[in-house]
XYZ file of C-alpha atoms in Angstrom:
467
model
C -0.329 -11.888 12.148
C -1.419 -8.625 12.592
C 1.147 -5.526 13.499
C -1.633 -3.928 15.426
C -2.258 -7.408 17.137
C -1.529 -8.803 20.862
C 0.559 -11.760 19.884
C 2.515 -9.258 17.287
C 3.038 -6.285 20.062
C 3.927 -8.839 23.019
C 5.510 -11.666 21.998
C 6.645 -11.806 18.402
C 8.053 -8.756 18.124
C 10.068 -7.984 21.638
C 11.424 -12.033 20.750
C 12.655 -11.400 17.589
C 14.124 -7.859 18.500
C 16.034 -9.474 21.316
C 17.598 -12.386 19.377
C 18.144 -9.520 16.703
C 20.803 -8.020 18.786
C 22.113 -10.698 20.673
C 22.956 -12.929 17.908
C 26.485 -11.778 16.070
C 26.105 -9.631 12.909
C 26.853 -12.922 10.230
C 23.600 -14.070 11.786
C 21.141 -11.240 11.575
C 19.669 -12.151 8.106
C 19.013 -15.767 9.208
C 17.033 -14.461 11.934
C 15.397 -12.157 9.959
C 14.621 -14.987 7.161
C 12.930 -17.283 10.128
C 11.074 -14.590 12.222
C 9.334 -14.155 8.617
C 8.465 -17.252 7.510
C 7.211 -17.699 10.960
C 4.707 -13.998 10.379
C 4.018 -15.327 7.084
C 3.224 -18.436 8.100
C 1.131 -18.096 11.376
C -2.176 -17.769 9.754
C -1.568 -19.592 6.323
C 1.878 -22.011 7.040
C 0.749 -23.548 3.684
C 1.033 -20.302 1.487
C 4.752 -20.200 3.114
C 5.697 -22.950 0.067
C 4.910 -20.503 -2.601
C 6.807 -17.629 -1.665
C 9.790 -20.152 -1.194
C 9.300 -21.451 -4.712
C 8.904 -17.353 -5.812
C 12.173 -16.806 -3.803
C 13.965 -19.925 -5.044
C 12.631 -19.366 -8.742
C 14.016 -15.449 -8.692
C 17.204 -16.337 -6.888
C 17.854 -18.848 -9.779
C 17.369 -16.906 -12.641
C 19.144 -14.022 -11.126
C 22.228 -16.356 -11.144
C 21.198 -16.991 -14.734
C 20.499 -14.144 -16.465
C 24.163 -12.611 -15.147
C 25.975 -15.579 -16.284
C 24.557 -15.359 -19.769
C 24.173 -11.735 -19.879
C 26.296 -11.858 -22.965
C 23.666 -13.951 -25.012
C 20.600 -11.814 -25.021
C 18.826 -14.320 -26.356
C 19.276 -16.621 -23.270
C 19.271 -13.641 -20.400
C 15.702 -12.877 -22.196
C 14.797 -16.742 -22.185
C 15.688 -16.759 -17.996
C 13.880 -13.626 -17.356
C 10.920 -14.650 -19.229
C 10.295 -17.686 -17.485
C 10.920 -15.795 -13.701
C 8.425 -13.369 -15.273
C 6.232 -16.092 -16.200
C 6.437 -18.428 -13.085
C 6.041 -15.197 -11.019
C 3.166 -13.814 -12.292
C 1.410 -17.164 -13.313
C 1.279 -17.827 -9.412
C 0.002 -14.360 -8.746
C -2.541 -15.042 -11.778
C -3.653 -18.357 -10.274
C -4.231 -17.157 -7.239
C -5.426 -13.612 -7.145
C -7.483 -13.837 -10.535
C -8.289 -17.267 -11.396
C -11.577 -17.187 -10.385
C -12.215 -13.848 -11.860
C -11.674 -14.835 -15.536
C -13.683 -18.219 -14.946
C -16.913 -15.761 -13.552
C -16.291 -13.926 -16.720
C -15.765 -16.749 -19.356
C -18.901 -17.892 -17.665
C -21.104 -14.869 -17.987
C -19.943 -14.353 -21.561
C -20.133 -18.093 -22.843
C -23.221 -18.929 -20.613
C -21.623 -21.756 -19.345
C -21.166 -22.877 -15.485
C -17.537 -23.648 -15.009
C -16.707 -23.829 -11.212
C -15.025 -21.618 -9.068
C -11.828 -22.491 -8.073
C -12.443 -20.861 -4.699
C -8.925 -20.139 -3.618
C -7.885 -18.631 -0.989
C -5.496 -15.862 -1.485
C -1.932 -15.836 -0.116
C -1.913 -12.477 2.173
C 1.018 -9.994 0.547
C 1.613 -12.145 -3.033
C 0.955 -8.933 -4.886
C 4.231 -7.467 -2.915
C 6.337 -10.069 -2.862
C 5.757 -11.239 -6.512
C 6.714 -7.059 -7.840
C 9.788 -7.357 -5.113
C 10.994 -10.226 -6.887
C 10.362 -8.859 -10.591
C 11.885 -6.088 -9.600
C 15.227 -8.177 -8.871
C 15.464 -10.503 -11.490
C 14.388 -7.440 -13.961
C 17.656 -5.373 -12.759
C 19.838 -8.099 -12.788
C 18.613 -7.992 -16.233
C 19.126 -4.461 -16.919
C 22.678 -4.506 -15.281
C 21.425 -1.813 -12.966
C 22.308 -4.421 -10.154
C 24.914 -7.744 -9.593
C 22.863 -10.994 -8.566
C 22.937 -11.979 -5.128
C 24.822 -14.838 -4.382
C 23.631 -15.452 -1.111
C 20.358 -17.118 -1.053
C 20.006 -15.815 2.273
C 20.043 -12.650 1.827
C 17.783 -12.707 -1.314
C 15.470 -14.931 0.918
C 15.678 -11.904 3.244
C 15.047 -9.293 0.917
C 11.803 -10.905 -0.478
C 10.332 -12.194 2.528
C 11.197 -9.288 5.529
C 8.505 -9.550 7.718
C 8.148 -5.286 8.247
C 6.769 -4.829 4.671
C 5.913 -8.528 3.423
C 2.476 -8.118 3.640
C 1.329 -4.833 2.581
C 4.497 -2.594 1.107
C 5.827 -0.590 0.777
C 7.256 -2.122 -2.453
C 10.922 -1.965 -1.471
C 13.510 -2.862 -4.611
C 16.405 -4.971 -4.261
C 18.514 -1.519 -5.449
C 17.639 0.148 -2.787
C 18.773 -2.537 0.131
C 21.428 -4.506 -1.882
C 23.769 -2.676 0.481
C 22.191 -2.777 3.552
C 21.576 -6.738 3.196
C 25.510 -7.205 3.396
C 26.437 -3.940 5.786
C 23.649 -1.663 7.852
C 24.414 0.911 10.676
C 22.567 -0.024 13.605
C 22.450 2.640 16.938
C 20.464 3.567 19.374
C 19.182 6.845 17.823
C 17.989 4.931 14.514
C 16.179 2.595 16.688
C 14.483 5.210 18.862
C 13.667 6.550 15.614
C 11.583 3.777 14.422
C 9.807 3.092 17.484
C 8.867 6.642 17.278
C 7.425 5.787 13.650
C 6.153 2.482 14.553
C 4.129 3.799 17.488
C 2.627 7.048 15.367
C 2.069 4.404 12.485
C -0.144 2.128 14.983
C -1.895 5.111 16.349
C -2.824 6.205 13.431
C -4.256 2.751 12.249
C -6.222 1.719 15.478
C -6.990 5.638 17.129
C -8.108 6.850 13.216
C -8.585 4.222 10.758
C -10.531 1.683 13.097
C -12.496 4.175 14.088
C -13.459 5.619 10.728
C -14.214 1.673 9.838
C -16.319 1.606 12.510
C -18.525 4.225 10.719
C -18.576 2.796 7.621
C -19.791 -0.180 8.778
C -22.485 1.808 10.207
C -23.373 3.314 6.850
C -22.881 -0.086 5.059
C -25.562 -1.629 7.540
C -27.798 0.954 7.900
C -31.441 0.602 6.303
C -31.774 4.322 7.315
C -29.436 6.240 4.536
C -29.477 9.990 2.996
C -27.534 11.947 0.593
C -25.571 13.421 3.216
C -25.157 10.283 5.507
C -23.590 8.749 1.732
C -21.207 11.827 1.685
C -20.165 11.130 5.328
C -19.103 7.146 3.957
C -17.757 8.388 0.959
C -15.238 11.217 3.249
C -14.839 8.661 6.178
C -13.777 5.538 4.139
C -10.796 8.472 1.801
C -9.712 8.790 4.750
C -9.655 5.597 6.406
C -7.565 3.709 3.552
C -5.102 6.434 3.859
C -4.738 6.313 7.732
C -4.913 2.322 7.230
C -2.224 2.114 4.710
C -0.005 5.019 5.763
C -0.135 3.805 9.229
C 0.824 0.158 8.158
C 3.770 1.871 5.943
C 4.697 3.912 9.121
C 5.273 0.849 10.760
C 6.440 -0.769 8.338
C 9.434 2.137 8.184
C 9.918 2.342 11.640
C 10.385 -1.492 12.185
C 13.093 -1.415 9.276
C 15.079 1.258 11.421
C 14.978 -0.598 14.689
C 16.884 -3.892 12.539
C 19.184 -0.968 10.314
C 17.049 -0.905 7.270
C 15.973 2.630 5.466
C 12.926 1.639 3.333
C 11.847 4.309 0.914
C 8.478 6.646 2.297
C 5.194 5.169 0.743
C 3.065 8.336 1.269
C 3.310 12.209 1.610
C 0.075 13.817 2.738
C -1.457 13.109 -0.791
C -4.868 14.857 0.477
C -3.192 18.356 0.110
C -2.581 17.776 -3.955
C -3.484 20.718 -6.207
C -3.527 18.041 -9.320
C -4.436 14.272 -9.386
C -0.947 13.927 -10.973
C 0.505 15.487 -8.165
C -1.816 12.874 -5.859
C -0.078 9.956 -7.349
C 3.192 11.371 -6.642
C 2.477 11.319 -3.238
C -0.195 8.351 -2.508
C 1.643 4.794 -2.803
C 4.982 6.263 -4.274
C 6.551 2.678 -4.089
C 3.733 1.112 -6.291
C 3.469 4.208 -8.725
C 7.039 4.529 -9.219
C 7.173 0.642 -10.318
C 4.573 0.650 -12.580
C 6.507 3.772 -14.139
C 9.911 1.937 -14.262
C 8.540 -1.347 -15.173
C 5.938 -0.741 -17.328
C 5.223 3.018 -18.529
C 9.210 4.061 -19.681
C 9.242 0.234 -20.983
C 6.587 1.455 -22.731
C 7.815 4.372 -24.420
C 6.393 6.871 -21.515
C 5.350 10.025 -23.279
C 7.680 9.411 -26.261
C 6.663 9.286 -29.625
C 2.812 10.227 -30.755
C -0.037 11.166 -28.476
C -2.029 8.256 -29.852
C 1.016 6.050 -28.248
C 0.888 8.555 -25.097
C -2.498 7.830 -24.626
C -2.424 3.882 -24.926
C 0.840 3.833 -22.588
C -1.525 5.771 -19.742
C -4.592 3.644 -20.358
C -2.185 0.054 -19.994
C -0.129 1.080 -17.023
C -3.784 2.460 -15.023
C -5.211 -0.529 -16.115
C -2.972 -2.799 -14.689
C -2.699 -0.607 -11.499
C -6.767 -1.085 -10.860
C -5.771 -4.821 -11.691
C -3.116 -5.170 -9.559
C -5.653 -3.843 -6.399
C -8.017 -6.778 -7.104
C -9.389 -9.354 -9.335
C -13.123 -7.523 -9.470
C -14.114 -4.897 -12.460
C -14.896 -1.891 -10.262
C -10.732 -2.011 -9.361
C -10.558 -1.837 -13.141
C -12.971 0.741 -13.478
C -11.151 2.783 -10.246
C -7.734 2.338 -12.329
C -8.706 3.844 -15.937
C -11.134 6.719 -13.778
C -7.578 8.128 -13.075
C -6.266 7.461 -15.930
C -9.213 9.656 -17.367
C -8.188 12.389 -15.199
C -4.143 12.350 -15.575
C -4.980 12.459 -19.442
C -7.598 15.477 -18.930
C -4.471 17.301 -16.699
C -1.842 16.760 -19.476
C -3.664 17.497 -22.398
C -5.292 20.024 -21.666
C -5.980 21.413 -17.487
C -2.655 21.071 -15.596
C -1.125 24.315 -15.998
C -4.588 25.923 -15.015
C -4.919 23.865 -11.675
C -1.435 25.299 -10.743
C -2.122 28.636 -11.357
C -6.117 28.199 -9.547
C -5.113 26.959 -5.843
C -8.695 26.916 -4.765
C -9.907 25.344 -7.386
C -7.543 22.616 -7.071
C -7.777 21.797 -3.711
C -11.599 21.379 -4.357
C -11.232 19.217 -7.490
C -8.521 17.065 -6.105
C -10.641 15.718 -2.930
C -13.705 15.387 -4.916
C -12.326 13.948 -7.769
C -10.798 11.144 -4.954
C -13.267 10.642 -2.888
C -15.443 9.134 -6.003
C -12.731 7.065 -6.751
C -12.744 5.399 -3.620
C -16.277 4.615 -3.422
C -15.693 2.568 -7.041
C -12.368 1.188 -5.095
C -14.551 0.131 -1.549
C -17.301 -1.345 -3.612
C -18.139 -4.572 -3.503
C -19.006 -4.314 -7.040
C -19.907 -1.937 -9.794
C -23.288 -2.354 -8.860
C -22.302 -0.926 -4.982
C -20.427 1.692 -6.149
C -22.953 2.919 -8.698
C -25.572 2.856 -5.930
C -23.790 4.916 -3.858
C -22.949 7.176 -6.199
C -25.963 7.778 -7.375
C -27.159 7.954 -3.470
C -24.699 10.372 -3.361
C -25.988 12.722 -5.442
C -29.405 12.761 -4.806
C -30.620 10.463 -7.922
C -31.703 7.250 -5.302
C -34.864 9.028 -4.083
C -33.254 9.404 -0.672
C -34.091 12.272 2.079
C -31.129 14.592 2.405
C -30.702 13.575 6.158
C -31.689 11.055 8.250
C -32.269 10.130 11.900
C -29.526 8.101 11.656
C -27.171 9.891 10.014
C -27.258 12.870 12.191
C -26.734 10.399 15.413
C -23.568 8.894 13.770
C -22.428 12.415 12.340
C -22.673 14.199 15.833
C -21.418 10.676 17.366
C -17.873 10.696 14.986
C -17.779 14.031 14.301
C -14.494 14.832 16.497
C -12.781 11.776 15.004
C -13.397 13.121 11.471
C -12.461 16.426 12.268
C -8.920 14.718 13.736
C -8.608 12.707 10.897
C -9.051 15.710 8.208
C -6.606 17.941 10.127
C -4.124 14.666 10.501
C -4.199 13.936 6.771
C -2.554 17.451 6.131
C 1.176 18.243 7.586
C -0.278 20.940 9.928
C 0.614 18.974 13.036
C 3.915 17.891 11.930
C 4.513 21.914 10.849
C 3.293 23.062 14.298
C 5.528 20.836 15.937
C 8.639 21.796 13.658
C 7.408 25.173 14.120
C 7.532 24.815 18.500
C 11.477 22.564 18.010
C 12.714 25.347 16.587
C 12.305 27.861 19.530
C 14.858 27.464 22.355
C 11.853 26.510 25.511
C 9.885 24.615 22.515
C 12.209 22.462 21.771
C 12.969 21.386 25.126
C 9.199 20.812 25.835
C 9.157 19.058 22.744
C 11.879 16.420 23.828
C 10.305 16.256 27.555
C 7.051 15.823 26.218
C 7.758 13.198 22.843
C 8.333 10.300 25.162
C 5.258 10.812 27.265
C 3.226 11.189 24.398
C 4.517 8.170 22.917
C 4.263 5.865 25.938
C 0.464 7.288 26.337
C -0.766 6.617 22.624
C 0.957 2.945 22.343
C -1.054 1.944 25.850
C -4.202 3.451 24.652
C -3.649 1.731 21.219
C -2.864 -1.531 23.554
C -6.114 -0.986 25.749
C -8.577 -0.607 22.252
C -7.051 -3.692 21.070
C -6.887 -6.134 24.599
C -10.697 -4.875 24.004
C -11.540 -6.386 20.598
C -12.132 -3.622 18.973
C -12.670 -3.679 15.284
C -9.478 -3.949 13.748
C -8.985 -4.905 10.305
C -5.828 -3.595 7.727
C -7.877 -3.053 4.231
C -4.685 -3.879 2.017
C -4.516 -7.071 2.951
C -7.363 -7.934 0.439
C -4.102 -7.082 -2.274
C-alpha cells in the first residue's frame, strides 16, 4: 500500500484515524499494531510472518540479554543470535541471489537463482530491531515488557516501509505516554500533505523524464546531464516527501519521529551532505558500526579502514547489486579526500563548494540509479562526451523545454528559500495573517490536485522501496 495511493488516502487511513481516537488510550497501540500488519500485509500478507518472527525474535532476547546482563558472556550469546537471526533473514532475502550470481561468475558454475521476492521495508525494520536489542545491551535502554508495544515500535505503519530509521530510545516514552491535541495533529497533516505534494507534483514528474531519457534511442551529452540533474533530484523529493509523511502521520497518532533530511543540496562539503541526507541511516551506521569501530581513534591506517567498512556496508545496505557498492566507497573516497587533506579549504571557498558538492552528487547517483555498473558507466561516459554522442538532440530539447518549469521548481524547492520567504512574510504583522488565511487554502488545493494526478494513473512509483 502506497501513501500516495487511493485506497491509502480514502479508506485506510481516515479508518484507522477514526478508530485511533475513538478507542480509549490502553487501546491505541493495539490498533496501531493491526492497522500495520494490515499495510504490511496488503500486497505481500505472506512477508507479514517474517517481521513477526523479527519482532518475536528481538522481543525475546531483549528479555534476555537484561536478565543476564550480569554474565557478559550470556548477554553477548543472546545478542549474537538476535544479531544473527536478524540479519540472516535480511541476508536471505535481500542478497541471496547476489552472492550465488557471483559464486557463479567466479567458479564458472550455474547454481540457480533463488529468485526471491523481497519483503518491502526489511532493511528498516531489521536496523529498528538491532537497534533495540543492541541498547538493551548497552544499558542505554530497559527491555520492553510489553510485546505490544515492541510489536508497535517495529512494525508502525508511518515509517515501516521506507524510514526514517526511528530507535526504540527515541519512542520508548511515547509507546507508554504521548500528548495528543489538535494543534499536533493539524501539524502533521500540514507535513503529510507538503510530503505528498512533493512526491506526486515533483518526484513523479521528474520520473516521468527519466523514463524519457532511459527510453529514448535519441540521446546527447546534454540530454544525459538533464537525467543525471532530474533523477538527484527526484530521489530526494521521493524520499524526503515519503519521510515528510512519514513525520506528519506520527504527529496526527502523538509520535515525534526524528527529521530524515535537511536540504542536503545546499552542502558546502560532502561531509556536511551526509549530515543532512538520510540522518536516521547515517547516524546508525555511526553508532552501530563506525564508534564500535574505533571512529577516528587510534592510527590513520585504522581511520581509513573504519571509513571504507562503514561506506561499504552503507552502498550494501541500498541493494544487493555492485554499482550500490561502488556508490558507497565513491563517498567514502570523497569524505577521506575532505579529512585528510580539503575540508578546511571548502569552508573557507563557498563557491567552490557549492559547485563541487552537486557535481560530486549528481555522479553518485547515476552509479546509485544504474541498473548496473555497466549503465552507470555508459552514462557517464555519455555524460561527458566520450560515447560519440551529439551535444543536443531533437529530443532532448523537446523534453528540456517540455520539463523545464518543473526542474526549475524542483531546484528552487530543494533549497530552504521558500520555507525562508515564508518565515520571512509570518514575521510581519499583515504577513502573518495572510499567511494563516492563506495555509489552509493552499493545503486543501495541493492535496486535491495531488488526488486528481493520482485518480488519473499517473506514474507513481516510491524508489526506496527497492531497499
Amino acid at each position: 500500500m502506497l501513501f500516495s495511493g487511493i485506497p491509502f488516502l480514502f479508506y485506510f487511513l481516515p479508518a484507522v484515524v477514526i478508530l485511533y481516537y475513538i478507542v480509549p488510550k490502553m487501546l491505541k497501540n493495539t490498533l496501531l499494531l493491526l492497522a500495520s500488519l494490515i499495510f504490511y500485509a496488503w500486497g505481500e500478507p505472506v512477508y507479514v510472518i517474517f517481521m513477526v518472527i523479527g519482532i518475536l525474535i528481538g522481543y525475546i532476547s531483549g528479555l534476555l540479554i537484561h536478565k543476564f546482563r550480569d554474565n557478559k558472556k550470556l548477554s553477548v550469546t543472546f545478542l549474537t543470535l538476535s544479531a544473527v537471526v536478524s540479519l540472516g533473514m535480511l541476508g536471505y532475502f535481500k542478497y541471496a541471489d547476489f552472492f550465488i550470481s557471483n559464486f557463479n561468475a567466479v567458479t564458472g558454475l550455474s547454481v540457480p537463482l533463488l529468485r526471491i521476492a523481497l519483503p518491502v521495508g526489511i532493511s528498516f525494520y531489521t536496523f529498528q530491531t538491532l537497534s533495540y536489542t543492541i541498547d538493551v545491551f548497552r544499558g542505554t535502554v530497559p527491555p520492553q515488557k510489553n510485546l505490544i508495544n515492541l510489536a508497535c515500535y517495529v512494525s508502525l505503519f508511518p515509517q515501516l516501509i521506507a524510514g526514517p530509521i526511528v530507535r526504540y530510545s527515541d519512542v520508548a516514552e511515547q509507546l507508554a505516554v504521548r500528548t495528543h491535541s489538535i494543534d499536533k495533529c493539524a501539524e502533521g497533516i500540514r507535513r503529510f500533505v507538503l510530503g505528498l505534494s512533493k512526491k506526486v507534483l515533483i518526484a513523479n514528474a521528474l520520473g516521468e523524464l527519466c523514463a524519457v531519457y532511459n527510453s529514448s534511442d535519441d540521446k546527447s551529452v546534454v540530454f544525459s546531464w538533464i537525467y543525471a540533474i532530474s533523477y538527484s533530484l527526484q530521489i530526494y523529493f521521493d524520499f524526503s516527501g515519503y519521510s515528510d509523511m512519514a513525520i506528519g502521520l506520527g504527529k496526527i497518532f502523538g509520535f515525534d519521529f526524528c527529521e530524515n533530511f535537511n536540504y542536503p543540496y545546499i552542502s558546502k562539503s560532502i561531509t556536511e551532505f551526509w549530515r543532512r541526507w538520510h540522518m536516521s541511516l547515517g547516524s546508525w551506521f555511526r553508532d552501530y558500526v563506525y564508534i564500535p569501530l574505533g571512529g577516528n581513534r587510534g592510527s590513520k591506517i585504522k581511520h581509513i579502514r573504519n571509513i571504507v567498512i562503514v561506506w561499504f556496508l552503507t552502498g550494501f545496505w541500498h541493494g544487493a547489486s555492485w554499482n550500490f557498492i561502488v556508490w558507497g566507497l565513491y563517498f567514502a573516497v570523497f569524505l577521506m579526500i575532505e579529512k585528510f587533506f580539503i575540508l578546511k579549504k571548502l569552508e573557507k571557498c563557498k563557491v567552490l563548494s557549492h559547485i563541487y558538492v552537486p557535481f560530486v552528487v549528481v555522479i553518485s547517483f547515476v552509479i546509485f540509479g544504474a541498473v548496473d555498473l555497466k549503465d552507470a558507466v555508459s552514462c557517464i561516459t555519455a555524460m561527458f562526451g566520450f560515447s560519440g554522442l551529439p551535444l543536443f538532440s531533437q529530443e532532448q530539447s523537446y523534453y528540456t523545454l517540455s520539463f523545464i518549469t518543473i526542474l526549475i521548481i524542483a531546484v528552487i524547492g530543494a533549497t530552504p528559500l521558500p520555507k525562508k520567504l515564508v518565515t520571512a512574510l509570518s514575521s510581519k504583522k499583515h504577513g502573518a495573517v495572510a499567511v494563516n488565511i492563506a495555509e489552509p487554502v493552499v493545503l486543501v488545493l495541493l492535496l486535491a490536485v495531488c488526488v486528481s494526478y493520482l485518480v488519473d494513473g499517473s506514474f507513481n512509483p516510491f524508489l526506496y522501496f527497492r531497499f
